XYZ file of C-alpha atoms in Angstrom:
315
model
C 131.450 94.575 48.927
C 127.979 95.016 48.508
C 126.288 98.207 50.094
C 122.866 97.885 48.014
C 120.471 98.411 51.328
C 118.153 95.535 51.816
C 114.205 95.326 52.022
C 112.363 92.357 53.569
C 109.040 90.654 51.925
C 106.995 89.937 54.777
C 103.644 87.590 54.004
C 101.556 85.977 56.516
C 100.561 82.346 55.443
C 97.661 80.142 56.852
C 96.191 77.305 54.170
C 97.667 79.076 51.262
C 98.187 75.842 49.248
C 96.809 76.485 46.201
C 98.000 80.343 46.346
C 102.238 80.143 47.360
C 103.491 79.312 44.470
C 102.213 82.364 42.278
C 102.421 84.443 45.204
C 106.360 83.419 45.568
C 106.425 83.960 41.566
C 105.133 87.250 41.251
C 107.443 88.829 44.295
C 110.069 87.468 42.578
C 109.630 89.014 39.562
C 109.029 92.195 41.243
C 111.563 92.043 43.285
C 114.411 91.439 40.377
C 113.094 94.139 38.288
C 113.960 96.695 41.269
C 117.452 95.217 41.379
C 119.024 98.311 43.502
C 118.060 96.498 46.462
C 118.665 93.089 48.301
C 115.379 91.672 49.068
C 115.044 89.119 51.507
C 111.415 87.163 52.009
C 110.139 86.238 55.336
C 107.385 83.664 55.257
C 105.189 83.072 58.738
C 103.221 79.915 58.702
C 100.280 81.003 61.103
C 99.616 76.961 61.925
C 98.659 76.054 58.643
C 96.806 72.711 58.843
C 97.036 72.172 54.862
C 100.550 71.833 52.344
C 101.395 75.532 52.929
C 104.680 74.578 54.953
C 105.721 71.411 53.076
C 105.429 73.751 50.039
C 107.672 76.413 51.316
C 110.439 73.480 51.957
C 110.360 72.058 48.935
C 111.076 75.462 46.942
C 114.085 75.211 45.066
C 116.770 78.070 43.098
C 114.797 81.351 44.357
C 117.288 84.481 43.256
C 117.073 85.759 47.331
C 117.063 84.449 51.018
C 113.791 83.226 52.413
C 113.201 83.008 56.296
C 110.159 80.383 56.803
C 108.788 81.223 60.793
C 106.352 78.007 61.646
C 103.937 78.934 64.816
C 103.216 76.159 66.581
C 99.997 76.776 66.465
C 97.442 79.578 64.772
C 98.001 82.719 66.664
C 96.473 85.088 64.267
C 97.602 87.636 61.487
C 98.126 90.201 63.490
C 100.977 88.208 65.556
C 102.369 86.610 62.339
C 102.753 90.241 60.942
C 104.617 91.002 64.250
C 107.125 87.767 63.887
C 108.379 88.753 60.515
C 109.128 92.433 61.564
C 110.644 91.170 64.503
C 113.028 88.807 62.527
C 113.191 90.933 58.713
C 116.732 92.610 58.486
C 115.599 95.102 56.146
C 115.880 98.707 56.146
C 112.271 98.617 55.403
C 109.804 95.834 54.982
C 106.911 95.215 52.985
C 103.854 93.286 54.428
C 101.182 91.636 52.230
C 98.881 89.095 52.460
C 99.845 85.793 50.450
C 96.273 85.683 48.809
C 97.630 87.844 45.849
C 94.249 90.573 46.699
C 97.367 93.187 47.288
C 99.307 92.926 44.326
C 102.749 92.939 44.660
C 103.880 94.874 41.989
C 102.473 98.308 43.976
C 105.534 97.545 45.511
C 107.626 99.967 43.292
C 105.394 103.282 44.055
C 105.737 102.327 47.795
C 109.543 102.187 47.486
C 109.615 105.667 45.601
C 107.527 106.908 48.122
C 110.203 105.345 50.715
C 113.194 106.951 48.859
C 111.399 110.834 49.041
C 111.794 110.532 52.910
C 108.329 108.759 53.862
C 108.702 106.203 56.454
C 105.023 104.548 56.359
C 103.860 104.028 52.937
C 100.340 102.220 53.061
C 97.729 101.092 50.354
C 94.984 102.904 50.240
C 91.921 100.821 47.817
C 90.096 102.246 45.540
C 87.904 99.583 44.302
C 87.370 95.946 45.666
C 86.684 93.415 43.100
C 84.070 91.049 43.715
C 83.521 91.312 47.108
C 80.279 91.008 48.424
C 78.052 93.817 49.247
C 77.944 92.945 52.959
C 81.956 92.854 53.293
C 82.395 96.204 51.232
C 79.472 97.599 54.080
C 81.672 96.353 57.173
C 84.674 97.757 55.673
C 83.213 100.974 54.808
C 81.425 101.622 58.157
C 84.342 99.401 60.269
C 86.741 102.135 59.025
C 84.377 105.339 60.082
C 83.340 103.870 63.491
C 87.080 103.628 64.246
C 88.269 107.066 63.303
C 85.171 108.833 64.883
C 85.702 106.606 68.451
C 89.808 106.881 68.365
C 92.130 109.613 69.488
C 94.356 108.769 66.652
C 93.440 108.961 62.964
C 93.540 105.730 60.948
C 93.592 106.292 57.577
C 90.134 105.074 55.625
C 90.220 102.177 53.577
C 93.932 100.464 54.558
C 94.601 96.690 55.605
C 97.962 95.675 57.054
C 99.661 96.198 53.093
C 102.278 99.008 53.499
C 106.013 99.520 53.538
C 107.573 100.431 56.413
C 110.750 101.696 56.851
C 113.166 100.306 60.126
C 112.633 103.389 62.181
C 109.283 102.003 62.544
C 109.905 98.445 62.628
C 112.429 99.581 65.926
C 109.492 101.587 67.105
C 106.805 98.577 66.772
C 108.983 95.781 68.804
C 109.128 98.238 72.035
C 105.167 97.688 72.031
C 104.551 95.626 75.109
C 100.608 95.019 74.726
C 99.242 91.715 73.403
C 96.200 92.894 71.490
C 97.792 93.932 68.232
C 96.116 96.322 65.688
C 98.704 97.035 63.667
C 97.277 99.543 61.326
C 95.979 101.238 64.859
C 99.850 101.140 66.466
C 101.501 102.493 63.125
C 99.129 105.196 62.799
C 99.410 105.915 66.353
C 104.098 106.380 66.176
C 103.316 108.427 63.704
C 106.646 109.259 61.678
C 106.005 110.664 58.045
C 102.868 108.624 56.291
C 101.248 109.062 52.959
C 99.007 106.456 51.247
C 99.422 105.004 47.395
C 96.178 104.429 46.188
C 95.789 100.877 44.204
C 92.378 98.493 43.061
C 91.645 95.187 45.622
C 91.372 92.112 43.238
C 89.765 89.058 44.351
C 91.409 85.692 45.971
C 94.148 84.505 43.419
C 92.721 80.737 44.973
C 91.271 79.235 47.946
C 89.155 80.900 50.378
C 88.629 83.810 52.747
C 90.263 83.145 56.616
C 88.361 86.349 57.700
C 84.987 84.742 58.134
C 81.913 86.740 59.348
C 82.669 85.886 62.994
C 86.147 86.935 62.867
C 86.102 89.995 61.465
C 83.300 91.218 64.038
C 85.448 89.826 66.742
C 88.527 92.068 65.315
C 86.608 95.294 64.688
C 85.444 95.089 68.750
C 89.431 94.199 69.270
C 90.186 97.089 67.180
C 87.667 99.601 69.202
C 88.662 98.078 72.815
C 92.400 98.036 71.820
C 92.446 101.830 70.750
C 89.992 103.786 72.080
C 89.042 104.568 75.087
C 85.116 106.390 73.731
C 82.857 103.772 74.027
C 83.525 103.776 77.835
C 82.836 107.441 77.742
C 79.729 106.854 75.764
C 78.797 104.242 77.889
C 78.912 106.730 80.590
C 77.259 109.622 78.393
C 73.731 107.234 77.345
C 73.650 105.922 81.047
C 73.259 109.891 82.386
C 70.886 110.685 79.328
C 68.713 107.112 80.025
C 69.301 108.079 83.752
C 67.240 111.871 83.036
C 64.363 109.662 81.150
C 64.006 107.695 84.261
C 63.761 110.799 86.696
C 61.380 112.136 84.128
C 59.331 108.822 84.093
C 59.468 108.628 87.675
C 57.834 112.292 88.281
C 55.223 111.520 85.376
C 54.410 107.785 87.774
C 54.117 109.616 91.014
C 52.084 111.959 89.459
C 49.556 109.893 87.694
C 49.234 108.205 91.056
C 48.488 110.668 93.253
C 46.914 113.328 91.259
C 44.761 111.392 88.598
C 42.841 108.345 89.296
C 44.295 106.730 86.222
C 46.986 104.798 87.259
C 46.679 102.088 85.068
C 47.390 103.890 82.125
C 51.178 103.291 80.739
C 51.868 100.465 81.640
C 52.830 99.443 77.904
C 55.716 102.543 77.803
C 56.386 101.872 81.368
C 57.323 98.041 80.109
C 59.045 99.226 76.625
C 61.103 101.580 78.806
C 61.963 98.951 81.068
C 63.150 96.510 78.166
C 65.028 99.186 75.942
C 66.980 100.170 79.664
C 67.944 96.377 80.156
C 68.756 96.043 76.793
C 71.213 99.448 76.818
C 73.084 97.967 80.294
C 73.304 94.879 78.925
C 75.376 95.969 76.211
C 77.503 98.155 78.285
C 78.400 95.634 80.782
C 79.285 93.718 77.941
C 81.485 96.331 76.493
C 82.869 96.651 79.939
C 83.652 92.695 80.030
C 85.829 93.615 77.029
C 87.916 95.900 78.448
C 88.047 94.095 81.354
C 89.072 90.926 79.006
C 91.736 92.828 77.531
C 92.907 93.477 80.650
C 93.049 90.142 82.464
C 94.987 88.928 78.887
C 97.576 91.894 79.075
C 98.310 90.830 82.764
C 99.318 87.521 81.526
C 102.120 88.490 79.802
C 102.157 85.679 77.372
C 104.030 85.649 74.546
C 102.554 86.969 71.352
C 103.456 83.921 69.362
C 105.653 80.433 69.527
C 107.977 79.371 66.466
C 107.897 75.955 66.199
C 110.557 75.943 63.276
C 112.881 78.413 61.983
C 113.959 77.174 58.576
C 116.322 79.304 56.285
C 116.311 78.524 52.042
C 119.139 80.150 49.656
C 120.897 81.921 52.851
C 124.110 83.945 51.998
């Protein structure tokens, strides 16, 4: 009988045409040359409106079992990340991206790290390749904003490419909310982390899915989901713009009844009016979010729909 414990590949897919097939080439060869395992691969096809599925299908004599989840429609990477832990029967699994910018063969230091008691094991980068300079700046400041405005440290410089071992996997599926930050919720269980440090390369082939808009639209889900600050700062710069007012108020009443001025100031009176407007209307806005979040997480929707559960090379 075979008691080699198993560890599940688990890689997010949405218009990876041109990518799969190295991406499926290169796990395998990683995966054989660590041959005191089982591996298993689980493939989530976030709604993929390109060959990406037909692809998967068509694969033929791969040395392990490969689990392809189809979404009926695109519910995100965070959710597809959630659908392969929730069907991987690993004792630890390994997400990555299919775009090949995590290389696969970091694998091996994760699994040491694994085997020495760690039960998070997360890439760290060191370097991005060819990325822009306005994507490395998001990133960089992204990462700070977060740490400074959570409770909960998340470690600088990490994506969604770790190892995680089953105790966490349990741990994640007991999660009831809807927003999912993953990197957020597995810093947040805690259990024992450390980081392996590795260099970003750029796209194997095709082209970003994080486009400007969406990755300012999951940085604020990232804030609102995990941190509870920028209500408190709201409240903080409303009592400090609240003190300027009282102050501006005493300097008004004074010009107008001690001075025959009363003209004068009526260009900071105006500016002070705008920047105030300005300030709420961000914070209602901010509010709206959490309110958002809310009226979402009262739903109680499911997190994602599989359309098609299709099994290659089971045994």
């Amino acid at each position: 009988m075979d008691n080699k414990k198993i560890i599940s590949w688990i890689v997010p897919c949405f218009n990876e045409e041109k990518v799969i097939f190295e991406t499926l080439k290169r796990i395998k060869k990683v995966s054989t040359n660590i041959n005191q395992f089982n591996w298993e691969l689980i493939l989530i096809d976030d709604g993929s409106r390109d060959n990406t599925k037909k692809i998967i299908k068509e694969i033929k004599k791969y040395p392990f079992k490969i689990i392809l989840l189809s979404f009926s429609r695109n519910f995100g990477h965070q959710q597809a990340v959630q659908a392969g832990l929730d069907n991987c029967s690993g004792s630890a699994s390994i997400i990555i991206d299919a775009d090949l910018q995590d290389p696969p063969e970091i694998a091996k230091k994760m699994i040491e790290k694994w085997e020495k008691g760690y039960q998070v094991v997360y890439g760290q980068r060191t370097i991005r390749r060819k990325e822009n300079f306005l994507k490395k700046f998001s990133a960089f400041t992204f990462y700070r904003l977060l740490n400074f405005l959570s409770g909960v440290k998340i470690p600088l410089d990490t994506g969604d490419f770790r190892l995680v071992d089953r105790t966490v996997i349990d741990a994640l599926k007991k999660f009831p909310e809807k927003g999912r930050f993953m990197r957020g919720l597995i810093a947040w269980i805690g259990f024992k982390q450390i980081s392996v440090k590795y260099i970003r390369d750029p796209r194997f082939a095709g082209t970003t899915k994080y486009s400007l808009k969406k990755m300012v639209s999951f940085a604020i889900e990232g804030l609102t989901n995990f941190s509870r600050k920028p209500l408190r700062l709201a409240t903080f710069t409303g009592f400090i713009f609240s003190l300027f007012a009282f102050v501006g108020m005493a300097y008004v009443l004074y010009i107008r009844f001690f001075t025959q001025s009363w003209v004068a100031g009526w260009a900071a009176i105006c500016m002070t009016i705008l920047l105030s407007s300005g300030i709420q209307l961000i914070f209602i806005g901010l509010l709206g979010e959490y309110i958002g979040n809310i009226f979402f997480e009262t739903k109680n929707r499911p997190l994602y729909i599989i359309e098609e559960r299709f099994i290659i090379n089971e045994r």
